């Protein structure tokens, strides 16, 4: 009987076949038909032993790639928080996550998902009004549910992007002023502020570049409340982190007495800042929601169910509390996100 065993010194990827197994034997042999059948059987067996491990190894190598998700987010405090929640939740359920959170401002992260550079990130319903400016009336976006449904409809049709379950909170753009200014000048609303600025009183706003340039933000406030700020009345930060703008106002840095703010900011009270009421309802509802490329969701429909309870639990008070743990207490976005997920 031929010896088919491997030498201990031989590399495991090499199999030595006995002489004559595939070739023609010149020596006469009895029972030639049985010998040929045995040869064929042994060849098939060896091929199976060689090929099956390669297939198994190949399948293992491809599996992580198939479940790989690239997560992005905006660069503000809440963007980092929501992005971290998505990263942690997907990783805990077996996905290989490429963490690209804090990708950039809205135009940058928006372009990234459209181009397929990221697969999912948290967006805000009100921004869809400006993504698709000629597609609907402004009033529609001031309704939570109608704005969400329209955003989902337009983005799916235009870019094959799906809006998942939104959080029941409104993280709208806002302008906050120092409490001492509010009390001394009797400023409670943005209408009050417009009159105050038109009268030539001192006013300097700390804001992000996006807030100053986006039609959704400062320009819409200026048009509606009839005021205009000069470059000397602005302290502009490159990023969109309201922690920086609000701290500048609270400290009076470079004579700043007002700041760009978000409706879900948790540090406003502790910094002594007051949000001015948007009496004309200039701003649409900005409900945070994860948005994902349909191609990715079709491959992994379970993602919708994994993220649904996370965002459904993020009401206004919860987001303010979580944001304050980052902005005021100095905790990392990942640590705050993990604590929230552990409590679900």
Coordinates of C-alpha atoms in Angstrom, one line a residue:
X1 CA 0.0 0.0 0.0
X2 CA 1.5 3.4 -0.9
X3 CA 2.4 5.8 2.0
X4 CA 0.3 9.0 1.7
X5 CA 1.4 10.5 5.1
X6 CA 3.1 13.9 5.4
X7 CA 6.6 14.1 6.8
X8 CA 6.8 16.2 10.0
X9 CA 9.5 18.3 8.3
X10 CA 7.3 19.0 5.3
X11 CA 5.4 22.3 5.1
X12 CA 1.7 21.8 5.7
X13 CA 0.7 23.3 2.4
X14 CA 2.6 20.7 0.3
X15 CA 1.3 17.2 -0.3
X16 CA 3.6 14.5 -1.7
X17 CA 1.9 12.0 -4.0
X18 CA 3.3 8.5 -4.5
X19 CA 4.9 7.7 -7.7
X20 CA 2.7 6.0 -10.2
X21 CA -0.5 7.4 -8.8
X22 CA -1.3 9.5 -11.9
X23 CA 1.1 7.9 -14.4
X24 CA 1.0 4.7 -16.4
X25 CA 2.7 1.7 -14.8
X26 CA 4.7 -0.5 -17.1
X27 CA 4.7 -3.5 -14.7
X28 CA 1.8 -5.9 -15.4
X29 CA -0.6 -6.1 -12.5
X30 CA -3.5 -8.3 -11.7
X31 CA -6.9 -6.6 -11.0
X32 CA -6.1 -3.6 -13.2
X33 CA -9.7 -2.3 -13.1
X34 CA -9.7 -2.3 -9.3
X35 CA -6.4 -0.5 -9.2
X36 CA -7.6 2.2 -11.5
X37 CA -10.7 2.7 -9.4
X38 CA -8.6 3.0 -6.3
X39 CA -6.4 5.6 -8.0
X40 CA -9.4 7.7 -8.9
X41 CA -10.8 7.4 -5.4
X42 CA -7.6 8.5 -3.8
X43 CA -7.2 11.4 -6.2
X44 CA -10.6 12.7 -5.4
X45 CA -10.0 12.3 -1.7
X46 CA -6.8 14.3 -1.8
X47 CA -8.4 17.0 -3.8
X48 CA -11.1 17.3 -1.2
X49 CA -8.6 17.5 1.6
X50 CA -6.7 20.2 -0.2
X51 CA -9.6 22.4 -1.5
X52 CA -12.0 22.4 1.4
X53 CA -9.6 24.1 3.9
X54 CA -8.9 26.8 1.3
X55 CA -12.6 27.4 0.8
X56 CA -13.2 27.6 4.6
X57 CA -10.3 30.0 5.0
X58 CA -11.5 32.2 2.1
X59 CA -14.9 32.4 3.6
X60 CA -13.5 33.5 7.0
X61 CA -11.4 36.2 5.3
X62 CA -14.4 37.7 3.4
X63 CA -16.9 37.7 6.3
X64 CA -15.6 40.8 8.1
X65 CA -15.5 42.7 4.8
X66 CA -19.1 41.9 4.2
X67 CA -20.1 43.3 7.6
X68 CA -17.9 46.3 7.5
X69 CA -19.6 49.7 8.1
X70 CA -18.0 53.1 7.9
X71 CA -19.6 55.6 10.4
X72 CA -19.2 59.4 10.1
X73 CA -20.6 62.3 12.0
X74 CA -20.3 66.1 12.3
X75 CA -17.6 67.7 14.4
X76 CA -19.7 69.3 17.1
X77 CA -20.3 67.8 20.6
X78 CA -23.6 66.2 19.7
X79 CA -22.3 64.9 16.4
X80 CA -19.5 63.1 18.3
X81 CA -22.0 61.7 20.9
X82 CA -24.5 60.3 18.3
X83 CA -21.7 59.0 16.1
X84 CA -20.1 57.2 19.1
X85 CA -23.5 55.6 19.9
X86 CA -23.7 54.2 16.3
X87 CA -20.1 52.9 16.4
X88 CA -20.5 51.2 19.8
X89 CA -23.9 49.6 19.0
X90 CA -22.8 48.2 15.6
X91 CA -19.5 46.8 17.1
X92 CA -21.3 45.2 19.9
X93 CA -23.5 43.3 17.4
X94 CA -20.6 41.9 15.3
X95 CA -20.0 44.6 12.7
X96 CA -16.5 45.7 11.8
X97 CA -16.7 49.5 12.1
X98 CA -14.5 52.0 10.4
X99 CA -14.7 55.0 12.8
X100 CA -14.7 58.2 10.8
X101 CA -16.8 60.2 13.3
X102 CA -16.3 63.9 13.5
X103 CA -15.8 63.9 9.7
X104 CA -16.4 67.6 9.2
X105 CA -19.1 70.2 8.9
X106 CA -22.5 69.4 7.2
X107 CA -21.4 69.9 3.6
X108 CA -18.3 67.7 4.1
X109 CA -20.1 64.8 5.8
X110 CA -23.1 65.1 3.4
X111 CA -20.8 64.8 0.4
X112 CA -19.0 61.8 2.0
X113 CA -22.2 59.7 2.3
X114 CA -23.4 60.7 -1.2
X115 CA -20.0 59.7 -2.6
X116 CA -20.0 56.4 -0.7
X117 CA -17.0 57.4 1.5
X118 CA -19.1 56.7 4.6
X119 CA -22.1 54.5 5.0
X120 CA -24.0 56.1 7.9
X121 CA -24.1 59.3 10.0
X122 CA -26.5 61.2 12.2
X123 CA -28.2 64.1 10.3
X124 CA -31.0 66.6 11.2
X125 CA -34.4 66.7 9.5
X126 CA -34.4 70.5 9.1
X127 CA -31.2 70.4 7.0
X128 CA -33.1 68.5 4.3
X129 CA -35.1 71.7 3.6
X130 CA -31.8 73.3 2.5
X131 CA -30.5 70.1 0.8
X132 CA -33.6 70.3 -1.5
X133 CA -34.5 74.0 -1.4
X134 CA -37.1 74.0 -4.2
X135 CA -38.9 70.8 -3.3
X136 CA -41.3 72.0 -0.6
X137 CA -42.7 74.9 1.3
X138 CA -40.8 76.2 4.4
X139 CA -43.8 75.8 6.7
X140 CA -43.8 72.0 6.2
X141 CA -40.4 71.7 7.9
X142 CA -41.7 73.3 11.1
X143 CA -43.7 70.2 11.7
X144 CA -41.8 67.3 13.3
X145 CA -43.4 64.4 11.5
X146 CA -44.0 66.1 8.1
X147 CA -40.4 67.3 8.0
X148 CA -39.1 63.8 8.8
X149 CA -41.3 62.2 6.1
X150 CA -40.4 64.7 3.5
X151 CA -36.6 64.4 4.2
X152 CA -36.9 60.6 3.9
X153 CA -38.8 60.8 0.7
X154 CA -36.5 63.3 -1.0
X155 CA -33.2 61.7 0.0
X156 CA -34.3 58.3 -1.0
X157 CA -35.4 59.5 -4.5
X158 CA -32.3 61.7 -5.1
X159 CA -29.5 59.7 -3.5
X160 CA -30.8 56.3 -2.4
X161 CA -30.3 57.3 1.3
X162 CA -32.6 56.1 4.0
X163 CA -33.6 58.0 7.0
X164 CA -34.0 55.8 10.1
X165 CA -36.0 56.4 13.3
X166 CA -35.5 60.0 14.5
X167 CA -35.0 61.2 18.1
X168 CA -38.0 63.1 19.6
X169 CA -35.9 66.3 20.1
X170 CA -35.4 69.5 18.3
X171 CA -31.7 70.6 18.0
X172 CA -32.5 73.8 16.2
X173 CA -30.0 76.7 15.6
X174 CA -30.3 79.4 18.2
X175 CA -28.7 82.6 19.4
X176 CA -27.8 82.8 23.2
X177 CA -26.8 85.9 25.0
X178 CA -25.2 86.6 28.4
X179 CA -27.7 86.7 31.3
X180 CA -26.5 90.1 32.4
X181 CA -27.1 91.5 28.9
X182 CA -30.6 89.9 28.8
X183 CA -31.5 91.5 32.1
X184 CA -30.0 95.0 31.5
X185 CA -31.3 95.4 28.0
X186 CA -34.5 93.4 28.5
X187 CA -33.7 91.0 25.6
X188 CA -35.9 87.9 25.6
X189 CA -36.6 87.3 21.9
X190 CA -34.9 87.6 18.6
X191 CA -37.2 90.5 17.8
X192 CA -35.8 92.3 20.8
X193 CA -32.3 91.5 19.6
X194 CA -33.1 92.9 16.1
X195 CA -34.2 96.2 17.6
X196 CA -31.2 96.3 19.9
X197 CA -28.7 95.9 17.1
X198 CA -30.5 98.4 14.8
X199 CA -30.2 100.9 17.6
X200 CA -26.4 100.6 17.3
X201 CA -25.8 98.9 20.7
X202 CA -22.7 96.8 21.2
X203 CA -23.2 93.2 20.0
X204 CA -20.6 90.6 19.1
X205 CA -21.5 87.0 18.2
X206 CA -19.2 83.9 18.5
X207 CA -20.2 81.4 15.8
X208 CA -19.0 78.7 13.6
X209 CA -18.1 79.3 9.9
X210 CA -21.1 77.1 8.9
X211 CA -23.5 79.1 11.1
X212 CA -22.4 82.4 9.5
X213 CA -22.5 81.2 5.9
X214 CA -25.3 78.7 5.8
X215 CA -28.7 80.0 4.6
X216 CA -30.3 77.9 7.3
X217 CA -28.6 79.8 10.1
X218 CA -27.5 83.4 10.6
X219 CA -28.6 84.7 7.2
X220 CA -32.1 83.5 7.9
X221 CA -32.1 85.2 11.3
X222 CA -30.8 88.4 9.8
X223 CA -33.5 88.5 7.1
X224 CA -36.4 87.7 9.3
X225 CA -35.4 89.9 12.3
X226 CA -34.1 92.8 10.2
X227 CA -30.5 93.1 11.4
X228 CA -27.1 92.7 9.8
X229 CA -23.8 91.9 11.4
X230 CA -20.4 93.2 10.2
X231 CA -17.2 91.2 10.3
X232 CA -16.2 93.2 13.4
X233 CA -19.3 91.9 15.1
X234 CA -18.3 88.2 14.6
X235 CA -15.8 85.9 16.2
X236 CA -15.7 82.9 13.8
X237 CA -14.5 79.4 14.7
X238 CA -13.7 76.9 12.0
X239 CA -15.5 74.0 13.7
X240 CA -19.2 73.8 14.7
X241 CA -18.6 73.0 18.4
X242 CA -21.0 75.2 20.5
X243 CA -18.9 74.6 23.6
X244 CA -16.3 77.0 22.1
X245 CA -18.8 79.6 21.1
X246 CA -20.7 79.5 24.3
X247 CA -17.6 79.7 26.5
X248 CA -16.4 82.7 24.4
X249 CA -19.6 84.5 25.3
X250 CA -19.6 83.5 28.9
X251 CA -16.0 84.7 29.4
X252 CA -16.5 87.9 27.3
X253 CA -13.6 86.9 25.1
X254 CA -12.8 89.7 22.6
X255 CA -15.9 91.5 23.8
X256 CA -18.2 88.7 22.7
X257 CA -21.6 88.8 24.4
X258 CA -23.6 86.3 22.3
X259 CA -23.1 82.8 20.9
X260 CA -24.3 80.4 18.4
X261 CA -26.2 77.6 20.2
X262 CA -28.2 74.5 19.7
X263 CA -31.5 73.7 21.3
X264 CA -30.1 70.5 23.0
X265 CA -27.0 72.2 24.4
X266 CA -26.6 71.1 28.1
X267 CA -24.1 73.8 29.2
X268 CA -26.2 76.9 28.6
X269 CA -27.5 77.3 32.2
X270 CA -24.2 76.6 33.8
X271 CA -22.5 79.2 31.7
X272 CA -25.1 81.9 32.5
X273 CA -26.5 82.1 28.9
X274 CA -30.1 82.7 27.8
X275 CA -31.5 81.4 24.5
X276 CA -33.5 84.1 22.7
X277 CA -36.9 82.9 21.6
X278 CA -37.5 82.5 17.8
X279 CA -40.9 84.2 17.9
X280 CA -41.3 84.2 14.1
X281 CA -40.5 80.5 13.9
X282 CA -37.8 81.1 11.4
X283 CA -36.0 77.8 12.1
X284 CA -37.4 74.4 11.0
X285 CA -37.4 71.4 13.3
X286 CA -34.0 69.7 13.6
X287 CA -34.7 66.2 14.7
X288 CA -31.6 64.0 14.8
X289 CA -31.8 60.8 12.9
X290 CA -29.3 58.3 11.5
X291 CA -29.2 58.2 7.7
X292 CA -27.7 55.3 5.8
X293 CA -27.0 54.3 2.2
X294 CA -29.8 52.0 1.0
X295 CA -27.3 49.6 -0.5
X296 CA -25.8 49.0 2.9
X297 CA -29.2 48.8 4.7
X298 CA -30.4 46.2 2.1
X299 CA -27.4 44.0 3.0
X300 CA -27.9 44.6 6.7
X301 CA -31.6 45.4 7.4
X302 CA -31.0 44.6 11.1
X303 CA -29.2 48.0 11.5
X304 CA -32.6 49.8 11.6
X305 CA -33.8 47.7 14.5
X306 CA -30.4 48.1 16.4
X307 CA -30.5 51.9 16.2
X308 CA -34.3 52.4 16.7
X309 CA -34.4 52.2 20.5
X310 CA -31.3 54.3 20.9
X311 CA -32.7 57.3 19.0
X312 CA -36.2 56.9 20.2
X313 CA -35.0 57.4 23.8
X314 CA -33.1 60.6 23.0
X315 CA -35.7 63.3 24.0
X316 CA -34.7 66.9 24.6
X317 CA -33.9 66.6 28.3
X318 CA -31.8 63.4 27.7
X319 CA -29.8 65.0 25.0
X320 CA -29.2 68.1 27.0
X321 CA -28.0 65.9 30.0
X322 CA -25.7 63.8 27.8
X323 CA -24.2 66.8 26.0
X324 CA -23.5 68.5 29.3
X325 CA -21.5 65.5 30.5
X326 CA -19.2 66.1 27.6
X327 CA -19.1 69.9 27.4
X328 CA -19.3 70.7 31.2
X329 CA -17.9 67.6 33.0
X330 CA -15.3 66.9 30.4
X331 CA -16.2 63.2 29.8
X332 CA -15.4 61.7 26.4
X333 CA -18.2 61.3 23.8
X334 CA -17.4 57.5 23.8
X335 CA -17.7 57.2 27.5
X336 CA -21.0 59.1 27.7
X337 CA -22.4 57.1 24.7
X338 CA -21.4 53.8 26.4
X339 CA -23.1 54.7 29.7
X340 CA -26.3 55.6 27.8
X341 CA -26.3 52.3 25.9
X342 CA -25.7 50.3 29.0
X343 CA -28.9 51.8 30.5
X344 CA -31.1 50.8 27.6

